[in-house]
mmCIF file of C-alpha atoms and ligand atoms in Angstrom:
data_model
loop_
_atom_site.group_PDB
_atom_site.id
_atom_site.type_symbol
_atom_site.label_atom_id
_atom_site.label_comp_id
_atom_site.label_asym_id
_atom_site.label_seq_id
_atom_site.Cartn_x
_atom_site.Cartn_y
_atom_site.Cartn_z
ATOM 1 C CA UNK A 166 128.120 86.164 90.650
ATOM 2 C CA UNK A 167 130.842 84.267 91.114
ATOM 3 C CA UNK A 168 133.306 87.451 92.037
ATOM 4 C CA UNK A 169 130.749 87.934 94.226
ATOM 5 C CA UNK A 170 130.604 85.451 96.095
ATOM 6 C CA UNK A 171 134.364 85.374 97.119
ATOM 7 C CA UNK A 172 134.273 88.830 98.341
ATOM 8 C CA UNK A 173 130.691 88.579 100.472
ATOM 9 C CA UNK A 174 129.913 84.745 100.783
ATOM 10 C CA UNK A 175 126.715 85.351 103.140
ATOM 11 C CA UNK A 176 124.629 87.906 100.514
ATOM 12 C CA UNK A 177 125.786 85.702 97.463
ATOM 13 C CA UNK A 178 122.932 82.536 98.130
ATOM 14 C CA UNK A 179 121.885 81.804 101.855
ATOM 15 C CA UNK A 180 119.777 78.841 100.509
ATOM 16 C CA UNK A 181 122.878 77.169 99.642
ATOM 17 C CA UNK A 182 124.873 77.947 103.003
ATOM 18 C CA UNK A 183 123.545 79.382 105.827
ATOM 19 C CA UNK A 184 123.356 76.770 107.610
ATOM 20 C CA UNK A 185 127.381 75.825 107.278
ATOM 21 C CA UNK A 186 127.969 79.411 107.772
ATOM 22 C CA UNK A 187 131.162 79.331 110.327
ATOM 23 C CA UNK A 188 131.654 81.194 113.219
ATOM 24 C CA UNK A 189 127.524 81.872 113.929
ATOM 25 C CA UNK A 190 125.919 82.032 117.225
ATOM 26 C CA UNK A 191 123.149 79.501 118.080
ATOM 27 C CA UNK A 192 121.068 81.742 116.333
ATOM 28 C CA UNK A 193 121.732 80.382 113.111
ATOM 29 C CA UNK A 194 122.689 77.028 113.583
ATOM 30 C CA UNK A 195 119.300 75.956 115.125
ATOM 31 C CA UNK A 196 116.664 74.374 112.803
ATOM 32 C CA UNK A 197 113.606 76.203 112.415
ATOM 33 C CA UNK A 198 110.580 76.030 114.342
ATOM 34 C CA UNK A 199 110.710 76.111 117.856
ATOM 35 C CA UNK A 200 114.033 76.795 118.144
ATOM 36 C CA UNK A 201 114.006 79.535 115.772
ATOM 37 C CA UNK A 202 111.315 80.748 117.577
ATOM 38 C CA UNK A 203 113.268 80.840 120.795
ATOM 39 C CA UNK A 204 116.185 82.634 118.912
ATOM 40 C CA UNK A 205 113.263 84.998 117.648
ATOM 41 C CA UNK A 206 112.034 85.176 121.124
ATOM 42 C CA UNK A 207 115.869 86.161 122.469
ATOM 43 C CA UNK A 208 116.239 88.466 119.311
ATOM 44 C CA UNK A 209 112.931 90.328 119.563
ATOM 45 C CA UNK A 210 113.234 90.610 123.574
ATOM 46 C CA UNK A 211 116.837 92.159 123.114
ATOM 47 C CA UNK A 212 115.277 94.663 120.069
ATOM 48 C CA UNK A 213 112.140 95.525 121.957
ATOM 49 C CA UNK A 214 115.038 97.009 125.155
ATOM 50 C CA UNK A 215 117.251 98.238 122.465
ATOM 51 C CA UNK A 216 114.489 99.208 119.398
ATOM 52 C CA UNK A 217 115.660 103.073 120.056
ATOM 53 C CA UNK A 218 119.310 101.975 118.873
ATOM 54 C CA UNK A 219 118.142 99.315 116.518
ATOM 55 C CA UNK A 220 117.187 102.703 114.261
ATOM 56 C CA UNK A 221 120.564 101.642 112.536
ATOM 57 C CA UNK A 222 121.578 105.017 112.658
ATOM 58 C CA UNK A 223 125.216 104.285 112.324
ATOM 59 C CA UNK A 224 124.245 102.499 109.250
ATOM 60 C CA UNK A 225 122.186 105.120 107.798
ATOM 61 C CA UNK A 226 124.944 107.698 108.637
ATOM 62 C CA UNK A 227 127.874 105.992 106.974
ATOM 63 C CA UNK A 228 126.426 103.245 104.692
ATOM 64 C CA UNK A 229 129.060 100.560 104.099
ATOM 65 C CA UNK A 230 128.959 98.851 101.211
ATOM 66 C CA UNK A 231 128.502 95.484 102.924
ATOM 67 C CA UNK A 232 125.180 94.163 103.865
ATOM 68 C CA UNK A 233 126.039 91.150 106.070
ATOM 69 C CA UNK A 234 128.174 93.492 108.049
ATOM 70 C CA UNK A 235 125.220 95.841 108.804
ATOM 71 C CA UNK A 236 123.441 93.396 110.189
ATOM 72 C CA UNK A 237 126.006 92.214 112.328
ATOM 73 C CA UNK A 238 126.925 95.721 113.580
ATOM 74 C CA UNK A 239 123.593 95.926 114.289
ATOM 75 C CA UNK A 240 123.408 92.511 116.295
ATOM 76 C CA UNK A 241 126.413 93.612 118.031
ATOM 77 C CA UNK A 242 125.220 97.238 119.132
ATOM 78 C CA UNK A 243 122.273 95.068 120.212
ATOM 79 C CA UNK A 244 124.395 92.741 122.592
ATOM 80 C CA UNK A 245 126.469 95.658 123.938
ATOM 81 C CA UNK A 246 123.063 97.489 124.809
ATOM 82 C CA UNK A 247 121.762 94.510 126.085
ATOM 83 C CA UNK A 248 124.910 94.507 128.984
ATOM 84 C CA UNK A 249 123.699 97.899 130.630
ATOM 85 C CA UNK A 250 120.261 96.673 131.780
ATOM 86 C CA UNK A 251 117.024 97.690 131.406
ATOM 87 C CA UNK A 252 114.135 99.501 134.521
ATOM 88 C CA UNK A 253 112.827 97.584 136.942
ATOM 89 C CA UNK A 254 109.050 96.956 135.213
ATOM 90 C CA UNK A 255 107.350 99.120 137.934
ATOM 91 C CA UNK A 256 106.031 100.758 135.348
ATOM 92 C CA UNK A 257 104.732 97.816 133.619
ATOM 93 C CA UNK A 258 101.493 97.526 135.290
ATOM 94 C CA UNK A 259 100.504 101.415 135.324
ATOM 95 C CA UNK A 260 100.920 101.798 131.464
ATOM 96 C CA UNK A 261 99.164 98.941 130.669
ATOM 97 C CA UNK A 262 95.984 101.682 131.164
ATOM 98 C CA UNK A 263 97.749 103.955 128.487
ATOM 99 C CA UNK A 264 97.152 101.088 125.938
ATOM 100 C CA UNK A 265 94.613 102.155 124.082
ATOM 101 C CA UNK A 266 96.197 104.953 121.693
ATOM 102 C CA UNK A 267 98.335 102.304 119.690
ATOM 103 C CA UNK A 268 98.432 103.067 115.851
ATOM 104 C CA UNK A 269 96.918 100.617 113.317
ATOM 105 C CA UNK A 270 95.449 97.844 115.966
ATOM 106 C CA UNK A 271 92.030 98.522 116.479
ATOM 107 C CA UNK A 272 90.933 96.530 113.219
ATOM 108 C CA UNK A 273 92.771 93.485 114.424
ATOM 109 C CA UNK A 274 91.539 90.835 117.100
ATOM 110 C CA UNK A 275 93.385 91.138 120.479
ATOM 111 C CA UNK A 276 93.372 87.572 120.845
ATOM 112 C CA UNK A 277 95.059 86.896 117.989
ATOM 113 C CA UNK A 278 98.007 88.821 117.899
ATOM 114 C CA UNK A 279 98.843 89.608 122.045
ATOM 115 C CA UNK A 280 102.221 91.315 121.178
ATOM 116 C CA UNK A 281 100.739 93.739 118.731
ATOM 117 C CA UNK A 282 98.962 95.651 122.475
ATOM 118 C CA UNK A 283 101.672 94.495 124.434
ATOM 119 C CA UNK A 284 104.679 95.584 122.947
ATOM 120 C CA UNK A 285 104.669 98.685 124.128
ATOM 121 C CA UNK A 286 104.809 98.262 127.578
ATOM 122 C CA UNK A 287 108.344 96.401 127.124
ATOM 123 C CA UNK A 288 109.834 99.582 125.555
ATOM 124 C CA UNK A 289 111.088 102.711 126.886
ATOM 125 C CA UNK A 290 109.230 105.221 125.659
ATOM 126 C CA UNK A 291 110.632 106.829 122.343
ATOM 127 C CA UNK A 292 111.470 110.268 121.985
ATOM 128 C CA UNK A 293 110.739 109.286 117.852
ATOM 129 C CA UNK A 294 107.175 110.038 116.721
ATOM 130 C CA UNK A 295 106.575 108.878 113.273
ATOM 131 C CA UNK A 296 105.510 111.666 110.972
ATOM 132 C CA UNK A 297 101.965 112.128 110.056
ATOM 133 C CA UNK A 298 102.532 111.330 106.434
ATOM 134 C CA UNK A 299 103.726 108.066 107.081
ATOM 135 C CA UNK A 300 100.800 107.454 109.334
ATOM 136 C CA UNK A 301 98.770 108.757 106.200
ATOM 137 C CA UNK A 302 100.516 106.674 103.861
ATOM 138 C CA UNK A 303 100.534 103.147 106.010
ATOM 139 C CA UNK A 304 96.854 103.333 106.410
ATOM 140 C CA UNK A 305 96.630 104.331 102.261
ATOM 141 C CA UNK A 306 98.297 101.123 101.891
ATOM 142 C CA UNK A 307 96.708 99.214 104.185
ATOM 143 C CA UNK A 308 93.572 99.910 102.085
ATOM 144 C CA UNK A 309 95.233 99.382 98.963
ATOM 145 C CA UNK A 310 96.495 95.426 100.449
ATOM 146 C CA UNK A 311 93.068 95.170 101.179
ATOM 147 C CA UNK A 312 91.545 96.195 97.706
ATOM 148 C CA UNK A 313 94.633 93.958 95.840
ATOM 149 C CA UNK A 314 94.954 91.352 98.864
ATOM 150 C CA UNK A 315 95.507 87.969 97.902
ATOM 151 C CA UNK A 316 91.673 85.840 96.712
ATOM 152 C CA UNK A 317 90.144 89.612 96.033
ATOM 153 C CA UNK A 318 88.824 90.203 92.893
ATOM 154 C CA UNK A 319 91.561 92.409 91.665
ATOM 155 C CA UNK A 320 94.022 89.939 92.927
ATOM 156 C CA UNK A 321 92.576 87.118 90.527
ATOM 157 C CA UNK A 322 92.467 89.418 87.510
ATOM 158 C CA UNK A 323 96.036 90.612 87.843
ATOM 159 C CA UNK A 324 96.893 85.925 88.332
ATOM 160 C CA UNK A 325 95.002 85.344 85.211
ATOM 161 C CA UNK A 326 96.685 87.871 83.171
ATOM 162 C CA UNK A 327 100.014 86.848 84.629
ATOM 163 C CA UNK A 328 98.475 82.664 83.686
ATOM 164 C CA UNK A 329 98.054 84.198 79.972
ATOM 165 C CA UNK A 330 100.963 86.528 79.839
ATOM 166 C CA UNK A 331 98.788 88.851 78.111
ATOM 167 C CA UNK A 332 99.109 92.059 78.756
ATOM 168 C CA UNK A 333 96.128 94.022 76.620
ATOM 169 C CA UNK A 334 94.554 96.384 79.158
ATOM 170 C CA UNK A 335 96.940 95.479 81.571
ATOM 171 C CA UNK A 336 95.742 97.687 84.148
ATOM 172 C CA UNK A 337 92.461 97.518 84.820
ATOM 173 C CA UNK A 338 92.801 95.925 88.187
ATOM 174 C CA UNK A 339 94.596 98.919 89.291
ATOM 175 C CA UNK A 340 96.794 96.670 91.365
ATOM 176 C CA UNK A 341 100.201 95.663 90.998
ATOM 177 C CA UNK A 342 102.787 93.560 93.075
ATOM 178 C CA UNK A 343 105.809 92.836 94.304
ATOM 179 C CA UNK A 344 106.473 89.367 95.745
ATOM 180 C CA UNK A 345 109.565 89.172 98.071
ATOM 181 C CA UNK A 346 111.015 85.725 98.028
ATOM 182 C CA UNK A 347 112.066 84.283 101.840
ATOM 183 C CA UNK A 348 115.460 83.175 101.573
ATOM 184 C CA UNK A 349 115.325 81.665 104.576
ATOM 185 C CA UNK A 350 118.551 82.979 105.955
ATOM 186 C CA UNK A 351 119.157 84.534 109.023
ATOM 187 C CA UNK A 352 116.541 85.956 110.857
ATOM 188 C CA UNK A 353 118.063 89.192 111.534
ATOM 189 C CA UNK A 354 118.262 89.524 107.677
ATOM 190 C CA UNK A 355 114.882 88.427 106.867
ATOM 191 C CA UNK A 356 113.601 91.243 109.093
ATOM 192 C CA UNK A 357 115.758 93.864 107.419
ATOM 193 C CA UNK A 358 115.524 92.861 104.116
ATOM 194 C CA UNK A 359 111.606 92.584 104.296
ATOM 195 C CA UNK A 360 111.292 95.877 105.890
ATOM 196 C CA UNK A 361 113.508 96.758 102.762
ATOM 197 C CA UNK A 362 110.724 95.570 100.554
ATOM 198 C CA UNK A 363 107.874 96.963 102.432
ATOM 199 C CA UNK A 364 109.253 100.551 101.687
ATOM 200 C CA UNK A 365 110.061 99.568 98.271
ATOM 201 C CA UNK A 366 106.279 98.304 98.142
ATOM 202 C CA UNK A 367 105.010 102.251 99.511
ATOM 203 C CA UNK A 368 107.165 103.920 97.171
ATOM 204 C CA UNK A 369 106.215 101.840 94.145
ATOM 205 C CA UNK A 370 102.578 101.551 94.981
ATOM 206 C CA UNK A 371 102.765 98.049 95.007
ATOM 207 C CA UNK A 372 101.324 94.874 96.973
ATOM 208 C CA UNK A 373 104.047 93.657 99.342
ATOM 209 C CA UNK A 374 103.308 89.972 99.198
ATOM 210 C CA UNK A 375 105.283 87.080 101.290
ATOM 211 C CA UNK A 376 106.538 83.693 100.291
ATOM 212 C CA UNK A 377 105.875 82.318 103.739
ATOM 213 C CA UNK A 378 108.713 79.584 103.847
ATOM 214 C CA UNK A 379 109.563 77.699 106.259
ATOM 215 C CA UNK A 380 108.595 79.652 109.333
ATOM 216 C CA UNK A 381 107.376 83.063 108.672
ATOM 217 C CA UNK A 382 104.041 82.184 109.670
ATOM 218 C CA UNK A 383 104.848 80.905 112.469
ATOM 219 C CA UNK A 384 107.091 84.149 113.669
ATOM 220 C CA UNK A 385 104.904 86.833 113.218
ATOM 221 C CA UNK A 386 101.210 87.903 112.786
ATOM 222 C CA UNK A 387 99.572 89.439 109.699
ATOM 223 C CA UNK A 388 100.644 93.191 109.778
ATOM 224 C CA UNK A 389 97.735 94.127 107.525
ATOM 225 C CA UNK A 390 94.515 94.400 109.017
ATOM 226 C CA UNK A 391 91.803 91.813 107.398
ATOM 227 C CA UNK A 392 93.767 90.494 104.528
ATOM 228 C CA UNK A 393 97.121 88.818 104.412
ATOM 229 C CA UNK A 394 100.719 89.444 103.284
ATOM 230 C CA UNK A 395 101.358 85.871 102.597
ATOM 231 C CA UNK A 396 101.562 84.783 98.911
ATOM 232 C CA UNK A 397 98.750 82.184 98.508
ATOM 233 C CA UNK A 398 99.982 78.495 98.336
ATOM 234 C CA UNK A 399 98.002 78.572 94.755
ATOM 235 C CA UNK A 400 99.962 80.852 93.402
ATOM 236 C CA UNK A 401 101.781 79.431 90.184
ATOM 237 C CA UNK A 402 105.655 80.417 92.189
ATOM 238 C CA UNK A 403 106.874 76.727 91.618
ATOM 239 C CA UNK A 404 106.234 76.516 87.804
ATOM 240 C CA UNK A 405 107.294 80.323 87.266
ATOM 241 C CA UNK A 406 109.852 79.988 89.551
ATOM 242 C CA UNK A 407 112.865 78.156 88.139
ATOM 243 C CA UNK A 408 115.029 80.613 89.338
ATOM 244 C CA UNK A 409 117.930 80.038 86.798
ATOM 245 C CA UNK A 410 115.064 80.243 83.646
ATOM 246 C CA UNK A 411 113.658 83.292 85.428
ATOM 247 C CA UNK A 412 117.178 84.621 85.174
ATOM 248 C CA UNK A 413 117.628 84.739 82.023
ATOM 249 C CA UNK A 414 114.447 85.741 80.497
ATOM 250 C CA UNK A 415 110.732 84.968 81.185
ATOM 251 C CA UNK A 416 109.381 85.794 78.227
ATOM 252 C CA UNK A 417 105.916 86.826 80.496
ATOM 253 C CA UNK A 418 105.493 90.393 79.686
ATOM 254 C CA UNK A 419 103.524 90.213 83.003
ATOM 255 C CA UNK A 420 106.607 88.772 85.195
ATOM 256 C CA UNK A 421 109.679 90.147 86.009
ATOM 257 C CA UNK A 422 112.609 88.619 88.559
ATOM 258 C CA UNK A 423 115.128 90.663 89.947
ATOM 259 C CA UNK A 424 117.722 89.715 92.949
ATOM 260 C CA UNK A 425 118.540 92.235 95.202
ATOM 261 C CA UNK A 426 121.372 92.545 96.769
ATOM 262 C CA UNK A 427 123.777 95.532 98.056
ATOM 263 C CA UNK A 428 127.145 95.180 97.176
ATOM 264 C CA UNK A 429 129.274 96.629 94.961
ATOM 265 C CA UNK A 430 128.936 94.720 91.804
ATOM 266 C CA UNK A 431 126.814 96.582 88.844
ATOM 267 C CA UNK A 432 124.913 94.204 87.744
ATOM 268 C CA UNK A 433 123.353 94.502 90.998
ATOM 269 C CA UNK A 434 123.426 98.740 91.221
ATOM 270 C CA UNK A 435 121.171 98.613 88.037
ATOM 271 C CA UNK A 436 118.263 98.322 90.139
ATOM 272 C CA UNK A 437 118.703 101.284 91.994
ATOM 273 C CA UNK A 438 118.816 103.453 88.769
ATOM 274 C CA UNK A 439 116.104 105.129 87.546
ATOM 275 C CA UNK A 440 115.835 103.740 84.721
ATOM 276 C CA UNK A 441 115.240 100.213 85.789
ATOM 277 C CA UNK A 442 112.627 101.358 87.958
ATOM 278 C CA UNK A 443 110.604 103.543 85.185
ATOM 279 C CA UNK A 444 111.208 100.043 83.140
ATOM 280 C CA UNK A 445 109.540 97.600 86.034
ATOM 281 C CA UNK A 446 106.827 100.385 86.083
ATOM 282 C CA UNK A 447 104.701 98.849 84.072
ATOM 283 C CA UNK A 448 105.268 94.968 84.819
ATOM 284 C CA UNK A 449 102.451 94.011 87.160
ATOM 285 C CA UNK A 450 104.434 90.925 89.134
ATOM 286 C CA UNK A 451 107.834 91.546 90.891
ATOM 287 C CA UNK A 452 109.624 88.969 92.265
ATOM 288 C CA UNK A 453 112.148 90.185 94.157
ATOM 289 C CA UNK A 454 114.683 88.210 95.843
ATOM 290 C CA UNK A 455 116.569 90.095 98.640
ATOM 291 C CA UNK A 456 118.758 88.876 101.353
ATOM 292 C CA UNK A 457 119.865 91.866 102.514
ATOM 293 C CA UNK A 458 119.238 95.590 104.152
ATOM 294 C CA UNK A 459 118.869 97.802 100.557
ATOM 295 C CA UNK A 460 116.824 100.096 102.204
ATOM 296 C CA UNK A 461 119.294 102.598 102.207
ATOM 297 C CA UNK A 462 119.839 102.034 98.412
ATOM 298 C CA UNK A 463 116.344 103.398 97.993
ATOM 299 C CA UNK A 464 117.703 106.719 99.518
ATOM 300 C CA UNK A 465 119.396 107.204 96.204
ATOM 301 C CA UNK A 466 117.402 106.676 93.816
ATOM 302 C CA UNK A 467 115.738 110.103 92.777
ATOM 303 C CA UNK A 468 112.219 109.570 91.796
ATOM 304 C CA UNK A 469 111.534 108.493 95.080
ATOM 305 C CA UNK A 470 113.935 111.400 97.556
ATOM 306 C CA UNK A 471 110.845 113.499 98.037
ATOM 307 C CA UNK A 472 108.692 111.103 99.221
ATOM 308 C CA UNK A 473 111.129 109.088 101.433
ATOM 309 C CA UNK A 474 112.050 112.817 102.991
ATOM 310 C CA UNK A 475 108.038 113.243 103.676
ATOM 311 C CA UNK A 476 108.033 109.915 105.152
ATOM 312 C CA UNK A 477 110.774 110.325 107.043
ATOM 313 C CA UNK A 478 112.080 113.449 108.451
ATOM 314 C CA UNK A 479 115.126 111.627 109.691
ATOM 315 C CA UNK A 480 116.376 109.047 107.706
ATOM 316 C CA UNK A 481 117.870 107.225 110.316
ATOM 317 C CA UNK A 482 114.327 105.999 111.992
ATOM 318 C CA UNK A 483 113.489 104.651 108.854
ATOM 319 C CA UNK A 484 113.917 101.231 109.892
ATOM 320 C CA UNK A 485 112.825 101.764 113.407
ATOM 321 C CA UNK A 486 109.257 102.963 112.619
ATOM 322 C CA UNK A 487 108.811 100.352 109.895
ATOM 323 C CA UNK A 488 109.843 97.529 111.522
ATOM 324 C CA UNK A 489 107.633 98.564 114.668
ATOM 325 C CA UNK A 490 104.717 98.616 112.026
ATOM 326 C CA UNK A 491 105.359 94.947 110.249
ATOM 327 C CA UNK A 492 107.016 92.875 112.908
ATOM 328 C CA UNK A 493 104.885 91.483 115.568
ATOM 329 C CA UNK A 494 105.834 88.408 117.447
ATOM 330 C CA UNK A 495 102.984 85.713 117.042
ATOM 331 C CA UNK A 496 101.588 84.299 120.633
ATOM 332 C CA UNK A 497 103.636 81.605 120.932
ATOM 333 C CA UNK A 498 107.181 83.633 120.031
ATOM 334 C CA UNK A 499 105.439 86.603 122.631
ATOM 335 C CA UNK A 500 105.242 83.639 125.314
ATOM 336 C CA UNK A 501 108.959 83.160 125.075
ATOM 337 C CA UNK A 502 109.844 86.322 124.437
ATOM 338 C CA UNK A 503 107.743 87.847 127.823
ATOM 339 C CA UNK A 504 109.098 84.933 129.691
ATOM 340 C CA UNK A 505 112.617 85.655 128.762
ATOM 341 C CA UNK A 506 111.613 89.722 129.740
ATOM 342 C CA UNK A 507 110.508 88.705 132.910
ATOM 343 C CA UNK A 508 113.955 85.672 133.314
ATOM 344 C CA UNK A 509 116.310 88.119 132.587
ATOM 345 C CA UNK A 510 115.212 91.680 132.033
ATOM 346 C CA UNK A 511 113.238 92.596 133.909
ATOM 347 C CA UNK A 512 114.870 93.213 137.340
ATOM 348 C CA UNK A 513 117.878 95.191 135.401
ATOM 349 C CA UNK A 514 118.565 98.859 136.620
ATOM 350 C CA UNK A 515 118.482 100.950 133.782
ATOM 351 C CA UNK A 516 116.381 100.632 130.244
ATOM 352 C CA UNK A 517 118.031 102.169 126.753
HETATM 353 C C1 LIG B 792 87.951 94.416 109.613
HETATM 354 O O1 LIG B 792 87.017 93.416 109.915
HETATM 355 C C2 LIG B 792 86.332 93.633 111.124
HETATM 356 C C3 LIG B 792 85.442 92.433 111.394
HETATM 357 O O2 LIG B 792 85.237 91.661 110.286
HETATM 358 C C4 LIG B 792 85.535 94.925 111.025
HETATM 359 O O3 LIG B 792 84.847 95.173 112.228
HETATM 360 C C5 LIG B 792 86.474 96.075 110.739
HETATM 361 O O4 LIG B 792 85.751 97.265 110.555
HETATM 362 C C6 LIG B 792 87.295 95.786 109.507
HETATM 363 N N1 LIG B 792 88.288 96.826 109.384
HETATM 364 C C7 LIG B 792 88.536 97.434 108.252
HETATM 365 C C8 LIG B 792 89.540 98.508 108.312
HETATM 366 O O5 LIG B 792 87.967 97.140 107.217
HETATM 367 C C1 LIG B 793 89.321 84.439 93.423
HETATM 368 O O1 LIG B 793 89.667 83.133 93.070
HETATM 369 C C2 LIG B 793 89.508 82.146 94.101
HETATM 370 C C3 LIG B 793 89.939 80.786 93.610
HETATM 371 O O2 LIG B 793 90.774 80.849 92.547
HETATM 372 C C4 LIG B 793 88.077 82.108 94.560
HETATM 373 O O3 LIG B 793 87.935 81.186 95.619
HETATM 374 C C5 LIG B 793 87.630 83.481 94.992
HETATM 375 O O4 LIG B 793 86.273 83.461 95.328
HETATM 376 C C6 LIG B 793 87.895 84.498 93.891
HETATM 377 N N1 LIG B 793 87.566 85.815 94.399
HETATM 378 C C7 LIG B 793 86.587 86.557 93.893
HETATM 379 C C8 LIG B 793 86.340 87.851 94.556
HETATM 380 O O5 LIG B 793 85.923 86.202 92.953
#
């Protein structure tokens, strides 16, 4: 832990210091709420011009081992594409007829969720189509988070055997979990690292389910039609979840904890092996803590190569079409973020 640390100080515990983290823009020294919602709104306006490059290709292509500096390639590739300008939104108005082909929305309220309909019109259109099988797949899921989703009856079978720590016919609910902690760090690296899980969640055949913390609720709407990724306030986290006890050993058959990172040490690599993951198999609650992009890990671990290449053709969209799927602005984050569109953006020359 403590070697670390040293060597990557942001991926080693952003609880403890991202907020004294030196040299950060006014992204991460504002306190949550509004103002994180305004450097949401800034963030999200700038990835909506720029989502074709924010397909982290150049990460994809040449993984280095360092998370935090990922993300802030990625931040940066998003300010230099930011500089060029975007089209004039003449076009604005005439697609907002074309609306009605968008993937995944019709189960969800309009009202509710504006930038889910909208978001579309911001971007250039993408010469990236998703493959069918992920289509296949998200929807397969979708039905499976609403079968497992938190309060259904599955969902309360799985808690009570977790409650007991009894595992006798552990798996008659069919449903298993992983719960992906929010660190509340960065917001750049909550976005990549949950997008991290979500794939980890398809490939595993697990329920993806949030820890809302201090603002994820506020940020962005249920991705899931009629059910919800948050973790239910109910849920036991606070007893289980001494993190240091958890650490060591649970002794919950039911329960286990891992923290996620991508770096170099091997304590960490283990959960990219095979064998870990034929181990956690069979353990219906995950919690996973993650402050970082692993989803490129997942590209190496062999039970799941097949799949990921059915899912995605080219690697390097894998982020791009996920976090199109998961991440959409609530109504008050698409207020600032349209207003800043139409402040700034919208009069620009040229759209990437
Ligand atoms: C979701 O709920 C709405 C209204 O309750 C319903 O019309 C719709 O069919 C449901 N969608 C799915 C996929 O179950
Ligand atoms: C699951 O448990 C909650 C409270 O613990 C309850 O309100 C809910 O009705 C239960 N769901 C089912 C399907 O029984």
């Amino acid at each position: 832990m403590m070697k670390r640390g040293k060597k990557n100080p942001d991926a080693g515990d952003p609880l403890s210091n991202s907020d004294t983290r030196a040299g950060s823009s006014e992204l991460n020294g504002m306190k949550p709420s509004m103002s994180s919602m305004k450097s949401m709104g800034i963030l999200l306006a700038v990835l909506m011009v720029a989502s074709v490059m924010f397909s982290l290709s150049v990460v994809l292509r040449d993984p280095p081992s360092d998370a935090v500096v990922e993300t802030h390639a990625a931040s940066r590739l998003l300010q230099i594409s930011l500089h060029p300008g975007v089209d004039s939104d003449d076009g604005l108005s005439e697609k907002k007829e074309q609306l009605g082909d968008i993937n995944h929305v019709s189960s969800f309220d309009k009202e509710s969720c504006l930038s889910r309909y909208e978001g579309g019109l911001y971007r250039k259109e993408s010469p990236f189509k998703q493959s069918s099988y992920l289509d296949y797949r998200l929807q397969k899921y979708e039905d499976l988070h609403r079968r497992c989703g938190p309060f259904t009856r599955s969902y309360n079978l799985t808690l009570d055997k977790l409650k007991s720590g009894d595992r006798s016919d552990g798996g008659v609910s069919g449903c298993i979990y992983v719960i992906w902690l929010n660190s509340n760090g960065e917001l750049g690296n909550t976005m990549l690292s949950l997008a991290s899980a979500f794939l980890y969640a398809l490939l595993t055949n697990r329920v993806l389910l949030v820890e809302p913390g201090v603002d994820m609720a506020d940020l962005f709407c249920e991705p899931f039609p009629n059910t919800s990724w948050f973790l239910p306030l109910e849920f036991p986290l606070k007893s289980w979840f001494n993190e240091q006890s958890l650490l060591r050993e649970t002794g919950n058959p039911m329960l286990a904890y891992r923290h996620v990172v991508r770096d170099s040490s091997d304590l960490q690599k283990l959960f990219f092996c095979e064998e870990s993951q034929v181990l956690l198999e069979e353990t219906p609650w995950l919690i996973m803590k993650a402050d970082s992009f692993f989803l490129p890990s997942l590209f190496s671990i062999s039970s799941f190569k097949k799949e990921l290449e059915k899912l995605f053709p080219e690697k390097e969209r894998a982020f791009y079409f996920l976090g199109q799927y998961l991440f959409h602005p609530t109504n008050v984050v698409w207020g600032l973020i349209t207003r800043y569109y139409r402040t700034y953006l919208a009069k620009a020359d040229k759209r990437i």
